[in-house]
PDB file of C-alpha atoms in Angstrom:
ATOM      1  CA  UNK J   1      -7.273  -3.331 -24.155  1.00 49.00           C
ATOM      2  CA  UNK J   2      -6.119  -5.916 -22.304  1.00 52.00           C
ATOM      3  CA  UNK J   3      -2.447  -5.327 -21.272  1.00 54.00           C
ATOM      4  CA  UNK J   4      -3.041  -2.544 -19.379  1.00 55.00           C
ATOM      5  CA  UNK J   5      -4.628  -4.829 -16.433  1.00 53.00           C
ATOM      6  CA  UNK J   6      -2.044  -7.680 -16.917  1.00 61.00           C
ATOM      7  CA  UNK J   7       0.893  -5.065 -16.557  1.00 61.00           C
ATOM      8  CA  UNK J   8      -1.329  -3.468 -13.141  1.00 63.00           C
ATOM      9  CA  UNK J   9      -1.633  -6.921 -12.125  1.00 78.00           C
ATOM     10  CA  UNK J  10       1.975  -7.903 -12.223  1.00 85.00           C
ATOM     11  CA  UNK J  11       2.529  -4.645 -10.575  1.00 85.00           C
ATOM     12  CA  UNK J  12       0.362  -5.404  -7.548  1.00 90.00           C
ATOM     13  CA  UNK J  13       1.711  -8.777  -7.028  1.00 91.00           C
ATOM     14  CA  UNK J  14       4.963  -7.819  -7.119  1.00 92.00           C
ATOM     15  CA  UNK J  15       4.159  -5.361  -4.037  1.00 92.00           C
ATOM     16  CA  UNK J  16       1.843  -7.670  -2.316  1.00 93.00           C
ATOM     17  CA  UNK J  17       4.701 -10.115  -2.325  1.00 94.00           C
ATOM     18  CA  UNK J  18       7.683  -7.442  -1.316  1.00 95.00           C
ATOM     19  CA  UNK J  19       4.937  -6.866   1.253  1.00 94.00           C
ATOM     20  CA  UNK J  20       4.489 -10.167   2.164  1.00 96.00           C
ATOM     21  CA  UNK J  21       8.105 -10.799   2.310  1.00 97.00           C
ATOM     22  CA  UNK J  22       8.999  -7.675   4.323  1.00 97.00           C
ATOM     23  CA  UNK J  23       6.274  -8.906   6.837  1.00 97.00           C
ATOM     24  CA  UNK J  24       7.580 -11.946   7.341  1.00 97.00           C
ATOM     25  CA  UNK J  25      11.376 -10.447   7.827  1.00 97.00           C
ATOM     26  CA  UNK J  26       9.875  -7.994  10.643  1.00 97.00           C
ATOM     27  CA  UNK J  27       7.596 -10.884  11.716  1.00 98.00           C
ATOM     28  CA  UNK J  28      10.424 -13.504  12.027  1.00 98.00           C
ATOM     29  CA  UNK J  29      12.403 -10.651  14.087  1.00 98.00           C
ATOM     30  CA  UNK J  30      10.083  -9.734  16.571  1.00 97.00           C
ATOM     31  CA  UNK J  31       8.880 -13.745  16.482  1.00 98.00           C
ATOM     32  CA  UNK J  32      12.938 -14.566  17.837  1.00 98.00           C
ATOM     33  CA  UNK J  33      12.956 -11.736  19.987  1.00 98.00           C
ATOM     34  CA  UNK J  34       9.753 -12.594  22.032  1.00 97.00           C
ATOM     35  CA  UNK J  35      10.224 -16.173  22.023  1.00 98.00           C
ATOM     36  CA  UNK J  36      13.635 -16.371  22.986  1.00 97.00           C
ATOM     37  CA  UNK J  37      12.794 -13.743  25.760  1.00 97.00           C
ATOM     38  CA  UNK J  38       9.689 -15.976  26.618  1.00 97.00           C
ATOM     39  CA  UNK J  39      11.349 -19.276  26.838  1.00 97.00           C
ATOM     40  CA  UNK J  40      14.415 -17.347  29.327  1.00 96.00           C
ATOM     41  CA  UNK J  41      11.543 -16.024  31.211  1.00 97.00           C
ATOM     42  CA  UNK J  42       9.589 -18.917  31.947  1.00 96.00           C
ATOM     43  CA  UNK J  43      12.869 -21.131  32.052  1.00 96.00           C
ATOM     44  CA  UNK J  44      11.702 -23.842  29.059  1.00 96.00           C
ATOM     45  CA  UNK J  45      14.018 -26.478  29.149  1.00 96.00           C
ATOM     46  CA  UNK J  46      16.724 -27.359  26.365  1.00 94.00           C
ATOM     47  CA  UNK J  47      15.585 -28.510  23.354  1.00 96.00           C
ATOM     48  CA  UNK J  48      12.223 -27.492  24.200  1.00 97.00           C
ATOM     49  CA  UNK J  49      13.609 -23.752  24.256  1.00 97.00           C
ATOM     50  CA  UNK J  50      14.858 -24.074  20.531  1.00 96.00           C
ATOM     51  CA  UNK J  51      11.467 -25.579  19.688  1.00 97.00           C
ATOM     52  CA  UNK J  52       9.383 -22.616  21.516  1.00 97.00           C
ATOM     53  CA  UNK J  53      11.407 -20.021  19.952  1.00 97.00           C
ATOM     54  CA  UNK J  54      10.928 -21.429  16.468  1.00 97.00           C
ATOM     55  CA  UNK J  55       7.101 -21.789  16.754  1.00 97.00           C
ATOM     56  CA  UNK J  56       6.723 -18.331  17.794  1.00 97.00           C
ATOM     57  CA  UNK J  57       9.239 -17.136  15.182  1.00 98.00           C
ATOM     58  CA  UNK J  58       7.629 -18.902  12.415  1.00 98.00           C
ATOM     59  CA  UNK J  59       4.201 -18.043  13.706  1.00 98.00           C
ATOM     60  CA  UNK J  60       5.142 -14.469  14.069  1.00 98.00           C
ATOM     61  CA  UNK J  61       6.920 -14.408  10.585  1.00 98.00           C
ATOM     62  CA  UNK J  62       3.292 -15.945   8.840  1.00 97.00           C
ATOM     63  CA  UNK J  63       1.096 -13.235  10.887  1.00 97.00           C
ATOM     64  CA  UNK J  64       2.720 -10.237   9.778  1.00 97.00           C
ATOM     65  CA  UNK J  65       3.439 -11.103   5.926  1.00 97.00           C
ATOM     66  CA  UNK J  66      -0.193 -11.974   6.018  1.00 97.00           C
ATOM     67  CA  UNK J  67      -1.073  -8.477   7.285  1.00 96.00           C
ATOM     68  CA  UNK J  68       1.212  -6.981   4.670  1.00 96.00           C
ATOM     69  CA  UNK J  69       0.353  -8.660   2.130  1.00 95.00           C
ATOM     70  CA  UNK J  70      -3.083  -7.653   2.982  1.00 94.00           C
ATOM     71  CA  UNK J  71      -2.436  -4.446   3.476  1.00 93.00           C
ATOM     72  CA  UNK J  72      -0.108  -3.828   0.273  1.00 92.00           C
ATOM     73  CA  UNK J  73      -3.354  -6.084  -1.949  1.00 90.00           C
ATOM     74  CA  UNK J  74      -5.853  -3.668  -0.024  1.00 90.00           C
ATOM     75  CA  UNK J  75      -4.003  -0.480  -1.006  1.00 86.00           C
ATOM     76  CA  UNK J  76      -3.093  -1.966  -4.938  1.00 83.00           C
ATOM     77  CA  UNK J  77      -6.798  -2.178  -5.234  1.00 74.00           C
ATOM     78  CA  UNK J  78      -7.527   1.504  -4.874  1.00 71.00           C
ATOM     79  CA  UNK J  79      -6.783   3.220  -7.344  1.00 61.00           C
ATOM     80  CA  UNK J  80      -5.670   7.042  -7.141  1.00 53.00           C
TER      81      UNK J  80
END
């Protein structure tokens, strides 16, 4: 009946969210790296560095966990 959708369901979440999550980990890394290279690169002052960096971390973190997350919900949906 029923359960057997509930139990897919919580299945799929779970993997859209360790998608999500591992995303945002791999988002957040390459998000530091670029932005920290970015603000050397085009010498952004002080506190305006730390600021740069953490809007392209956070920014890079978000875009990949969406993609993902996506991805992982796009792939649950098929079924084999």
């Amino acid at each position: 009946g029923n359960s057997h959708w509930s139990r897919m369901d919580s299945r799929c979440t779970q993997r859209v969210l360790t998608g999500a999550a591992l995303g945002g980990a791999v988002g957040g890394a390459v998000g530091a790296c670029y932005g920290t290279y970015e603000a050397f690169a085009y010498k952004i002052p002080g506190m305006l560095k730390v600021r740069h960096i953490g809007r392209t971390t956070m920014g890079s973190a978000g875009l990949f966990s969406l993609f993902l997350g996506a991805g992982s919900l796009l792939h649950c949906g098929r079924r084999s």
